[in-house]
Amino acid sequence: MQHGTCPESVFFHLLVSDPALGDLVRAVFPQLQFKVYYFDTGVMVVDLGRWRRTGYTRRIERWMEIQKSPAGRIYELGSLPPFLLVFAGHVAPIEHRWNQHGLNGDNVFGRCRDLHPGPVSLLHWSGSGKPWARLGAGLPCPLDTLWAPFDLYGPTDSAAEGSR
């Protein structure tokens, strides 16, 4: 199957972030053979030699051109969809320690998340729940305190010293 505006020669790509949607499509169309591909571009490890040989920049830019065409938007979610379309089936997971994602918590319900078990090498506050916003609002999650020393606009020790 190929969509008329698809610059790739592909059989079928279904790109979803919600596993329930993939389950629904499988239930409605059991004859379709497909895999659900999703990854987060917030933390990527890239083989630059392969990137150049495969022309990934050109391919991603092509999807961006389609998005900007007079025909109108074909996707939402900012810069993520072109990467999903280009890299579907060509991604590998990285260890949790290299992408402790999901630390954004939930600003609506005030839920905070914990770290994945095991060693931690990179903290990733993905989504809209940023530590600087919660710290500024006086409603931090416990892990936000790990980011606090790097907040250039927050309270500083020198400000406290100046009040002595």
PDB file of C-alpha atoms in Angstrom:
ATOM      1  CA  MET A   1       0.000   0.000   0.000  1.00  0.00           C
ATOM      2  CA  GLN A   2       1.356   3.434  -0.852  1.00  0.00           C
ATOM      3  CA  HIS A   3      -0.291   6.749  -0.182  1.00  0.00           C
ATOM      4  CA  GLY A   4      -0.298   9.084  -3.161  1.00  0.00           C
ATOM      5  CA  THR A   5       1.870  11.676  -1.420  1.00  0.00           C
ATOM      6  CA  CYS A   6       4.264   9.179   0.165  1.00  0.00           C
ATOM      7  CA  PRO A   7       7.783   9.752  -1.228  1.00  0.00           C
ATOM      8  CA  GLU A   8       8.854   6.299  -0.065  1.00  0.00           C
ATOM      9  CA  SER A   9       8.051   2.952  -1.624  1.00  0.00           C
ATOM     10  CA  VAL A  10       6.628   1.267   1.450  1.00  0.00           C
ATOM     11  CA  PHE A  11       4.213  -1.562   2.104  1.00  0.00           C
ATOM     12  CA  PHE A  12       2.650  -0.350   5.303  1.00  0.00           C
ATOM     13  CA  HIS A  13       3.745   1.833   8.204  1.00  0.00           C
ATOM     14  CA  LEU A  14       1.539   2.354  11.190  1.00  0.00           C
ATOM     15  CA  LEU A  15       3.060   4.811  13.591  1.00  0.00           C
ATOM     16  CA  VAL A  16       1.363   5.229  16.920  1.00  0.00           C
ATOM     17  CA  SER A  17       2.323   6.182  20.419  1.00  0.00           C
ATOM     18  CA  ASP A  18      -0.748   4.568  21.968  1.00  0.00           C
ATOM     19  CA  PRO A  19      -0.496   0.745  22.032  1.00  0.00           C
ATOM     20  CA  ALA A  20      -4.288   0.501  22.294  1.00  0.00           C
ATOM     21  CA  LEU A  21      -4.598   1.953  18.785  1.00  0.00           C
ATOM     22  CA  GLY A  22      -2.313  -0.740  17.375  1.00  0.00           C
ATOM     23  CA  ASP A  23      -4.373  -3.394  19.155  1.00  0.00           C
ATOM     24  CA  LEU A  24      -7.563  -1.902  17.719  1.00  0.00           C
ATOM     25  CA  VAL A  25      -6.213  -1.922  14.147  1.00  0.00           C
ATOM     26  CA  ARG A  26      -5.060  -5.545  14.576  1.00  0.00           C
ATOM     27  CA  ALA A  27      -8.527  -6.524  15.835  1.00  0.00           C
ATOM     28  CA  VAL A  28     -10.368  -4.783  12.994  1.00  0.00           C
ATOM     29  CA  PHE A  29      -7.912  -5.811  10.249  1.00  0.00           C
ATOM     30  CA  PRO A  30      -6.401  -9.154  11.348  1.00  0.00           C
ATOM     31  CA  GLN A  31      -5.154  -9.847   7.811  1.00  0.00           C
ATOM     32  CA  LEU A  32      -2.743  -6.879   7.918  1.00  0.00           C
ATOM     33  CA  GLN A  33       0.810  -7.801   8.776  1.00  0.00           C
ATOM     34  CA  PHE A  34       2.506  -4.824  10.360  1.00  0.00           C
ATOM     35  CA  LYS A  35       4.644  -3.711  13.232  1.00  0.00           C
ATOM     36  CA  VAL A  36       4.028  -0.626  15.306  1.00  0.00           C
ATOM     37  CA  TYR A  37       7.090   1.613  15.400  1.00  0.00           C
ATOM     38  CA  TYR A  38       7.578   4.471  17.812  1.00  0.00           C
ATOM     39  CA  PHE A  39      10.534   6.191  19.344  1.00  0.00           C
ATOM     40  CA  ASP A  40      11.273   9.471  21.079  1.00  0.00           C
ATOM     41  CA  THR A  41      13.561  11.926  19.290  1.00  0.00           C
ATOM     42  CA  GLY A  42      14.346  13.656  22.597  1.00  0.00           C
ATOM     43  CA  VAL A  43      17.290  11.293  23.062  1.00  0.00           C
ATOM     44  CA  MET A  44      18.755   9.623  19.989  1.00  0.00           C
ATOM     45  CA  VAL A  45      22.037   7.857  19.348  1.00  0.00           C
ATOM     46  CA  VAL A  46      22.909   8.137  15.667  1.00  0.00           C
ATOM     47  CA  ASP A  47      25.385   6.302  13.423  1.00  0.00           C
ATOM     48  CA  LEU A  48      26.507   9.392  11.485  1.00  0.00           C
ATOM     49  CA  GLY A  49      28.186   7.378   8.723  1.00  0.00           C
ATOM     50  CA  ARG A  50      24.990   5.447   8.074  1.00  0.00           C
ATOM     51  CA  TRP A  51      22.955   8.668   8.364  1.00  0.00           C
ATOM     52  CA  ARG A  52      24.998  10.242   5.555  1.00  0.00           C
ATOM     53  CA  ARG A  53      25.100   7.111   3.364  1.00  0.00           C
ATOM     54  CA  THR A  54      21.336   6.616   3.662  1.00  0.00           C
ATOM     55  CA  GLY A  55      20.462  10.263   3.057  1.00  0.00           C
ATOM     56  CA  TYR A  56      18.324  10.597   6.163  1.00  0.00           C
ATOM     57  CA  THR A  57      18.501  14.408   6.172  1.00  0.00           C
ATOM     58  CA  ARG A  58      17.062  14.598   2.654  1.00  0.00           C
ATOM     59  CA  ARG A  59      14.342  12.067   3.502  1.00  0.00           C
ATOM     60  CA  ILE A  60      13.281  13.915   6.680  1.00  0.00           C
ATOM     61  CA  GLU A  61      13.298  17.232   4.830  1.00  0.00           C
ATOM     62  CA  ARG A  62      11.069  15.697   2.134  1.00  0.00           C
ATOM     63  CA  TRP A  63       8.386  14.892   4.721  1.00  0.00           C
ATOM     64  CA  MET A  64       8.718  18.430   6.067  1.00  0.00           C
ATOM     65  CA  GLU A  65       8.161  19.804   2.541  1.00  0.00           C
ATOM     66  CA  ILE A  66       5.015  17.691   2.194  1.00  0.00           C
ATOM     67  CA  GLN A  67       3.842  19.074   5.549  1.00  0.00           C
ATOM     68  CA  LYS A  68       4.326  22.652   4.291  1.00  0.00           C
ATOM     69  CA  SER A  69       2.712  22.025   0.891  1.00  0.00           C
ATOM     70  CA  PRO A  70      -0.530  23.759  -0.161  1.00  0.00           C
ATOM     71  CA  ALA A  71      -2.367  20.454   0.353  1.00  0.00           C
ATOM     72  CA  GLY A  72      -2.100  21.100   4.076  1.00  0.00           C
ATOM     73  CA  ARG A  73      -0.847  19.425   7.192  1.00  0.00           C
ATOM     74  CA  ILE A  74      -0.517  15.654   7.189  1.00  0.00           C
ATOM     75  CA  TYR A  75       0.611  15.295  10.804  1.00  0.00           C
ATOM     76  CA  GLU A  76       0.730  17.003  14.193  1.00  0.00           C
ATOM     77  CA  LEU A  77       3.265  16.665  17.039  1.00  0.00           C
ATOM     78  CA  GLY A  78       5.915  19.054  15.694  1.00  0.00           C
ATOM     79  CA  SER A  79       9.159  17.529  14.446  1.00  0.00           C
ATOM     80  CA  LEU A  80       8.527  13.946  15.609  1.00  0.00           C
ATOM     81  CA  PRO A  81       6.416  12.501  12.724  1.00  0.00           C
ATOM     82  CA  PRO A  82       9.030  12.943   9.946  1.00  0.00           C
ATOM     83  CA  PHE A  83      11.506  10.974  12.053  1.00  0.00           C
ATOM     84  CA  LEU A  84       8.926   8.253  12.703  1.00  0.00           C
ATOM     85  CA  LEU A  85       8.121   8.015   8.997  1.00  0.00           C
ATOM     86  CA  VAL A  86      11.778   7.809   7.962  1.00  0.00           C
ATOM     87  CA  PHE A  87      13.083   5.520  10.711  1.00  0.00           C
ATOM     88  CA  ALA A  88      10.135   3.107  11.044  1.00  0.00           C
ATOM     89  CA  GLY A  89      11.622  -0.356  11.382  1.00  0.00           C
ATOM     90  CA  HIS A  90      15.180   0.955  11.630  1.00  0.00           C
ATOM     91  CA  VAL A  91      15.469   1.807  15.303  1.00  0.00           C
ATOM     92  CA  ALA A  92      16.874  -0.073  18.261  1.00  0.00           C
ATOM     93  CA  PRO A  93      16.163   0.547  21.920  1.00  0.00           C
ATOM     94  CA  ILE A  94      18.762   2.082  24.180  1.00  0.00           C
ATOM     95  CA  GLU A  95      19.182   1.187  27.832  1.00  0.00           C
ATOM     96  CA  HIS A  96      16.884   3.041  30.217  1.00  0.00           C
ATOM     97  CA  ARG A  97      19.886   4.658  31.877  1.00  0.00           C
ATOM     98  CA  TRP A  98      20.472   6.680  28.688  1.00  0.00           C
ATOM     99  CA  ASN A  99      16.928   7.981  28.516  1.00  0.00           C
ATOM    100  CA  GLN A 100      15.242   8.318  31.871  1.00  0.00           C
ATOM    101  CA  HIS A 101      12.221   9.720  30.035  1.00  0.00           C
ATOM    102  CA  GLY A 102       8.815  10.567  31.381  1.00  0.00           C
ATOM    103  CA  LEU A 103      10.089  12.734  34.218  1.00  0.00           C
ATOM    104  CA  ASN A 104       7.629  15.374  33.074  1.00  0.00           C
ATOM    105  CA  GLY A 105       5.066  13.832  35.415  1.00  0.00           C
ATOM    106  CA  ASP A 106       1.572  15.161  35.053  1.00  0.00           C
ATOM    107  CA  ASN A 107       0.916  18.854  35.599  1.00  0.00           C
ATOM    108  CA  VAL A 108      -2.858  18.377  35.486  1.00  0.00           C
ATOM    109  CA  PHE A 109      -3.180  15.804  38.245  1.00  0.00           C
ATOM    110  CA  GLY A 110       0.058  16.625  40.093  1.00  0.00           C
ATOM    111  CA  ARG A 111       1.519  13.142  39.657  1.00  0.00           C
ATOM    112  CA  CYS A 112       5.288  12.761  39.805  1.00  0.00           C
ATOM    113  CA  ARG A 113       7.234   9.876  38.326  1.00  0.00           C
ATOM    114  CA  ASP A 114      10.168   7.931  39.711  1.00  0.00           C
ATOM    115  CA  LEU A 115      13.317   6.874  37.914  1.00  0.00           C
ATOM    116  CA  HIS A 116      13.505   3.550  36.131  1.00  0.00           C
ATOM    117  CA  PRO A 117      15.352   0.972  38.238  1.00  0.00           C
ATOM    118  CA  GLY A 118      19.113   0.710  37.763  1.00  0.00           C
ATOM    119  CA  PRO A 119      21.870   3.184  36.930  1.00  0.00           C
ATOM    120  CA  VAL A 120      21.026   6.635  35.563  1.00  0.00           C
ATOM    121  CA  SER A 121      23.108   8.497  32.982  1.00  0.00           C
ATOM    122  CA  LEU A 122      20.677  11.029  31.467  1.00  0.00           C
ATOM    123  CA  LEU A 123      17.514  12.621  32.841  1.00  0.00           C
ATOM    124  CA  HIS A 124      14.879  13.510  30.231  1.00  0.00           C
ATOM    125  CA  TRP A 125      11.954  15.707  31.234  1.00  0.00           C
ATOM    126  CA  SER A 126       9.950  14.930  28.094  1.00  0.00           C
ATOM    127  CA  GLY A 127       6.609  16.536  27.402  1.00  0.00           C
ATOM    128  CA  SER A 128       5.232  19.704  28.911  1.00  0.00           C
ATOM    129  CA  GLY A 129       6.006  19.072  32.585  1.00  0.00           C
ATOM    130  CA  LYS A 130       9.359  20.842  32.828  1.00  0.00           C
ATOM    131  CA  PRO A 131      11.154  21.109  36.169  1.00  0.00           C
ATOM    132  CA  TRP A 132      11.735  24.860  35.830  1.00  0.00           C
ATOM    133  CA  ALA A 133       7.990  25.453  35.470  1.00  0.00           C
ATOM    134  CA  ARG A 134       7.132  23.364  38.531  1.00  0.00           C
ATOM    135  CA  LEU A 135       9.975  24.866  40.588  1.00  0.00           C
ATOM    136  CA  GLY A 136       8.866  28.365  39.570  1.00  0.00           C
ATOM    137  CA  ALA A 137       5.289  27.557  40.571  1.00  0.00           C
ATOM    138  CA  GLY A 138       6.443  26.145  43.911  1.00  0.00           C
ATOM    139  CA  LEU A 139       5.032  22.700  43.003  1.00  0.00           C
ATOM    140  CA  PRO A 140       8.117  20.601  42.221  1.00  0.00           C
ATOM    141  CA  CYS A 141       8.272  16.861  41.870  1.00  0.00           C
ATOM    142  CA  PRO A 142      11.017  15.266  43.997  1.00  0.00           C
ATOM    143  CA  LEU A 143      13.257  14.651  40.963  1.00  0.00           C
ATOM    144  CA  ASP A 144      13.009  18.311  39.920  1.00  0.00           C
ATOM    145  CA  THR A 145      15.459  19.125  42.711  1.00  0.00           C
ATOM    146  CA  LEU A 146      18.155  17.361  40.648  1.00  0.00           C
ATOM    147  CA  TRP A 147      17.693  20.046  38.000  1.00  0.00           C
ATOM    148  CA  ALA A 148      17.405  22.985  40.427  1.00  0.00           C
ATOM    149  CA  PRO A 149      21.189  23.681  40.714  1.00  0.00           C
ATOM    150  CA  PHE A 150      21.286  24.366  36.962  1.00  0.00           C
ATOM    151  CA  ASP A 151      18.388  26.855  37.011  1.00  0.00           C
ATOM    152  CA  LEU A 152      20.000  30.146  35.969  1.00  0.00           C
ATOM    153  CA  TYR A 153      16.875  32.133  36.863  1.00  0.00           C
ATOM    154  CA  GLY A 154      15.946  30.480  40.130  1.00  0.00           C
ATOM    155  CA  PRO A 155      17.075  31.309  43.672  1.00  0.00           C
ATOM    156  CA  THR A 156      20.851  31.353  44.062  1.00  0.00           C
ATOM    157  CA  ASP A 157      23.190  31.116  47.026  1.00  0.00           C
ATOM    158  CA  SER A 158      24.650  34.541  46.139  1.00  0.00           C
ATOM    159  CA  ALA A 159      21.198  36.125  46.465  1.00  0.00           C
ATOM    160  CA  ALA A 160      20.856  34.583  49.903  1.00  0.00           C
ATOM    161  CA  GLU A 161      24.328  35.863  50.859  1.00  0.00           C
ATOM    162  CA  GLY A 162      23.409  39.395  49.718  1.00  0.00           C
ATOM    163  CA  SER A 163      20.557  39.512  52.220  1.00  0.00           C
ATOM    164  CA  ARG A 164      22.865  38.911  55.198  1.00  0.00           C
TER     165      ARG A 164
END
